[in-house]
Amino acid sequence: MRYCIFTPGCNWYRVLNSDIITMKMKIILLLGLISLSLLNIQAQTVPDIAGSEVTKEDAQLSLDFHNKVRADVGTFALNWSAKLAKFAQQWADHLASEGCILQHRPNSGVWATIYGENIFWGSGSDYTVMDATESWYSEIKKYTHGVQTNDNWYKTGHYTQMVWRNTTHVGIGVARCKNGGMIIVANYDPPGNYMGETAY
């Protein structure tokens, strides 16, 4: 099939073969996919004010690690959110003041959760944000890709939240408990771990 396209300003017709048009469309599509891939691996930068007690350097290490493991499964890179970091810091401080208990935010009340959440607790050492991040990631050893159910999410829910396909932002807070332990909280927006869906 051939198309005749009138060229403005000329008194003649240019004839284009449909195969050429199809090839150009394929090239444009390929270039678009390459651009998206480059955008996905582009380094995301933590702002100078991270929004919590986490240092900019520690926040950057965790963000880079998150984005590496997300790239491994083909999900887009996360951005750091000072708003989420502040939210995470508030819960970390609360848990530290309550005796360093390891507990997620409740579903209702003044401390109600509105984001995805990962929590880490450790004692006997100065645990860092990267220690928590790598601990959450270690659940990949128990992970089998598939639909999230009430039976399988518990063992790998920290990992799946890290790589959840619809999540775009993360923020982390850290607090030291009176007994020397460390509480580290990460919040994610939009949240992940929806039953009946896959992480990626």
Short mmCIF file of C-alpha atoms in Angstrom, two decimals:
data_model
loop_
_atom_site.label_atom_id
_atom_site.label_comp_id
_atom_site.label_asym_id
_atom_site.label_seq_id
_atom_site.Cartn_x
_atom_site.Cartn_y
_atom_site.Cartn_z
CA MET A 1 0.00 0.00 0.00
CA ARG A 2 1.23 3.51 -0.84
CA TYR A 3 0.15 6.87 0.52
CA CYS A 4 0.17 10.18 -1.36
CA ILE A 5 0.82 13.10 0.98
CA PHE A 6 0.51 16.70 -0.22
CA THR A 7 3.51 18.79 0.73
CA PRO A 8 2.52 22.41 1.59
CA GLY A 9 4.22 24.98 -0.61
CA CYS A 10 4.79 22.58 -3.43
CA ASN A 11 2.75 21.70 -6.50
CA TRP A 12 3.61 18.05 -6.40
CA TYR A 13 2.86 14.96 -4.34
CA ARG A 14 5.36 12.96 -2.37
CA VAL A 15 4.74 9.24 -2.37
CA LEU A 16 5.71 7.34 0.77
CA ASN A 17 5.82 3.62 1.10
CA SER A 18 3.91 2.27 4.14
CA ASP A 19 6.90 0.04 4.97
CA ILE A 20 9.03 3.15 5.50
CA ILE A 21 6.36 4.68 7.76
CA THR A 22 6.16 1.47 9.77
CA MET A 23 9.95 1.36 10.15
CA LYS A 24 10.04 4.98 11.34
CA MET A 25 7.34 4.23 13.90
CA LYS A 26 9.34 1.27 15.19
CA ILE A 27 12.47 3.41 15.52
CA ILE A 28 10.56 6.14 17.39
CA LEU A 29 9.09 3.53 19.74
CA LEU A 30 12.51 1.98 20.36
CA LEU A 31 14.05 5.38 21.11
CA GLY A 32 11.21 6.08 23.53
CA LEU A 33 11.82 2.81 25.39
CA ILE A 34 15.55 3.52 25.59
CA SER A 35 14.82 6.99 27.01
CA LEU A 36 12.54 5.48 29.67
CA SER A 37 15.24 2.97 30.60
CA LEU A 38 17.83 5.72 30.98
CA LEU A 39 15.40 7.73 33.10
CA ASN A 40 14.86 4.71 35.32
CA ILE A 41 18.55 4.20 36.10
CA GLN A 42 19.33 7.90 36.49
CA ALA A 43 20.56 8.56 40.01
CA GLN A 44 17.99 10.16 42.31
CA THR A 45 19.36 12.68 44.80
CA VAL A 46 18.34 13.18 48.41
CA PRO A 47 17.76 16.88 49.21
CA ASP A 48 20.04 18.68 51.65
CA ILE A 49 17.25 18.60 54.25
CA ALA A 50 16.25 14.93 54.38
CA GLY A 51 13.30 15.55 56.71
CA SER A 52 14.35 13.26 59.55
CA GLU A 53 17.27 12.33 61.83
CA VAL A 54 18.74 10.30 58.97
CA THR A 55 21.81 11.99 57.50
CA LYS A 56 21.76 12.94 53.84
CA GLU A 57 24.60 10.48 53.21
CA ASP A 58 22.79 7.54 54.87
CA ALA A 59 19.56 8.46 53.10
CA GLN A 60 21.38 8.50 49.75
CA LEU A 61 22.92 5.07 50.37
CA SER A 62 19.52 3.58 51.15
CA LEU A 63 17.82 5.31 48.22
CA ASP A 64 20.50 4.09 45.82
CA PHE A 65 20.16 0.55 47.17
CA HIS A 66 16.38 0.67 46.82
CA ASN A 67 16.71 1.82 43.23
CA LYS A 68 19.27 -0.84 42.37
CA VAL A 69 17.02 -3.66 43.54
CA ARG A 70 14.04 -2.04 41.82
CA ALA A 71 16.01 -1.86 38.56
CA ASP A 72 16.79 -5.57 38.98
CA VAL A 73 13.08 -6.36 38.62
CA GLY A 74 12.19 -3.59 36.16
CA THR A 75 10.36 -1.13 38.40
CA PHE A 76 11.01 2.60 38.23
CA ALA A 77 13.37 4.42 40.57
CA LEU A 78 12.09 5.96 43.79
CA ASN A 79 12.46 9.59 44.81
CA TRP A 80 13.28 10.65 48.37
CA SER A 81 10.45 12.44 50.19
CA ALA A 82 11.19 14.72 53.14
CA LYS A 83 7.48 14.56 53.96
CA LEU A 84 7.60 10.77 54.26
CA ALA A 85 10.86 10.98 56.21
CA LYS A 86 9.20 13.29 58.73
CA PHE A 87 6.25 10.91 59.00
CA ALA A 88 8.62 7.97 59.54
CA GLN A 89 10.62 9.93 62.11
CA GLN A 90 7.52 10.66 64.16
CA TRP A 91 6.70 6.95 64.43
CA ALA A 92 10.31 5.99 65.14
CA ASP A 93 10.40 8.55 67.98
CA HIS A 94 7.10 7.25 69.33
CA LEU A 95 8.28 3.64 69.35
CA ALA A 96 11.54 4.63 71.06
CA SER A 97 9.62 6.51 73.76
CA GLU A 98 7.41 3.47 74.35
CA GLY A 99 10.27 1.14 75.22
CA CYS A 100 11.60 0.39 71.74
CA ILE A 101 8.74 -1.89 70.77
CA LEU A 102 8.63 -3.18 67.20
CA GLN A 103 5.16 -2.32 65.97
CA HIS A 104 3.59 -0.97 62.78
CA ARG A 105 1.30 2.03 62.83
CA PRO A 106 -2.34 1.10 63.52
CA ASN A 107 -5.05 1.35 60.88
CA SER A 108 -6.96 4.03 62.78
CA GLY A 109 -6.55 6.67 65.47
CA VAL A 110 -4.07 9.52 65.91
CA TRP A 111 -1.15 7.36 64.74
CA ALA A 112 -3.03 5.82 61.80
CA THR A 113 -0.99 4.66 58.84
CA ILE A 114 -1.57 6.15 55.41
CA TYR A 115 1.59 4.86 53.68
CA GLY A 116 3.43 1.62 53.15
CA GLU A 117 5.81 0.87 56.01
CA ASN A 118 8.93 -1.15 56.77
CA ILE A 119 10.35 -1.33 60.30
CA PHE A 120 13.69 -2.52 61.69
CA TRP A 121 14.88 -2.91 65.28
CA GLY A 122 18.33 -3.85 66.50
CA SER A 123 20.33 -3.71 69.72
CA GLY A 124 23.91 -4.31 70.80
CA SER A 125 25.34 -2.32 67.92
CA ASP A 126 25.01 1.02 66.15
CA TYR A 127 22.74 -0.18 63.40
CA THR A 128 22.44 2.05 60.36
CA VAL A 129 19.79 2.76 57.77
CA MET A 130 21.72 0.52 55.37
CA ASP A 131 21.62 -2.32 57.90
CA ALA A 132 17.84 -2.00 57.91
CA THR A 133 17.63 -1.69 54.13
CA GLU A 134 19.75 -4.78 53.56
CA SER A 135 17.75 -6.67 56.18
CA TRP A 136 14.51 -5.91 54.35
CA TYR A 137 16.10 -6.90 51.06
CA SER A 138 17.35 -10.22 52.49
CA GLU A 139 13.77 -11.51 52.34
CA ILE A 140 14.30 -12.00 48.60
CA LYS A 141 15.76 -15.40 49.51
CA LYS A 142 12.26 -16.50 50.57
CA TYR A 143 10.45 -14.77 47.71
CA THR A 144 8.72 -16.51 44.82
CA HIS A 145 7.24 -14.11 42.33
CA GLY A 146 3.47 -14.30 42.13
CA VAL A 147 0.24 -12.86 43.42
CA GLN A 148 0.31 -11.57 47.01
CA THR A 149 -1.87 -13.59 49.36
CA ASN A 150 -2.43 -13.74 53.11
CA ASP A 151 -0.31 -16.89 53.10
CA ASN A 152 2.82 -15.62 51.36
CA TRP A 153 3.24 -11.90 52.05
CA TYR A 154 4.26 -12.16 55.71
CA LYS A 155 7.71 -13.65 55.04
CA THR A 156 8.62 -11.24 52.25
CA GLY A 157 6.48 -8.12 52.78
CA HIS A 158 9.44 -5.84 53.51
CA TYR A 159 11.14 -6.84 50.26
CA THR A 160 7.99 -6.57 48.16
CA GLN A 161 7.31 -3.09 49.52
CA MET A 162 10.81 -2.05 48.46
CA VAL A 163 10.20 -3.08 44.85
CA TRP A 164 6.43 -2.51 44.59
CA ARG A 165 5.74 -1.30 41.04
CA ASN A 166 3.41 1.61 41.86
CA THR A 167 5.48 3.09 44.69
CA THR A 168 7.25 6.32 43.72
CA HIS A 169 8.60 7.85 46.96
CA VAL A 170 10.33 6.75 50.14
CA GLY A 171 11.36 8.48 53.37
CA ILE A 172 13.14 7.03 56.42
CA GLY A 173 13.41 7.97 60.10
CA VAL A 174 15.66 6.64 62.86
CA ALA A 175 15.54 6.84 66.67
CA ARG A 176 17.73 5.53 69.48
CA CYS A 177 15.98 3.84 72.37
CA LYS A 178 16.87 4.33 76.05
CA ASN A 179 18.24 0.78 76.16
CA GLY A 180 20.62 1.58 73.29
CA GLY A 181 18.59 -0.14 70.60
CA MET A 182 17.81 1.42 67.24
CA ILE A 183 14.41 1.78 65.56
CA ILE A 184 14.40 2.49 61.82
CA VAL A 185 11.15 3.19 59.96
CA ALA A 186 10.65 3.60 56.21
CA ASN A 187 7.44 4.87 54.66
CA TYR A 188 6.45 4.42 51.02
CA ASP A 189 3.97 6.27 48.81
CA PRO A 190 1.86 4.99 47.22
CA PRO A 191 1.84 1.95 49.51
CA GLY A 192 2.35 -1.58 48.22
CA ASN A 193 1.56 -5.12 49.34
CA TYR A 194 -1.99 -5.27 48.04
CA MET A 195 -3.50 -8.72 48.22
CA GLY A 196 -4.34 -10.22 44.84
CA GLU A 197 -1.65 -8.21 43.05
CA THR A 198 1.98 -8.83 42.10
CA ALA A 199 4.88 -6.68 43.29
CA TYR A 200 6.15 -6.13 39.73
#
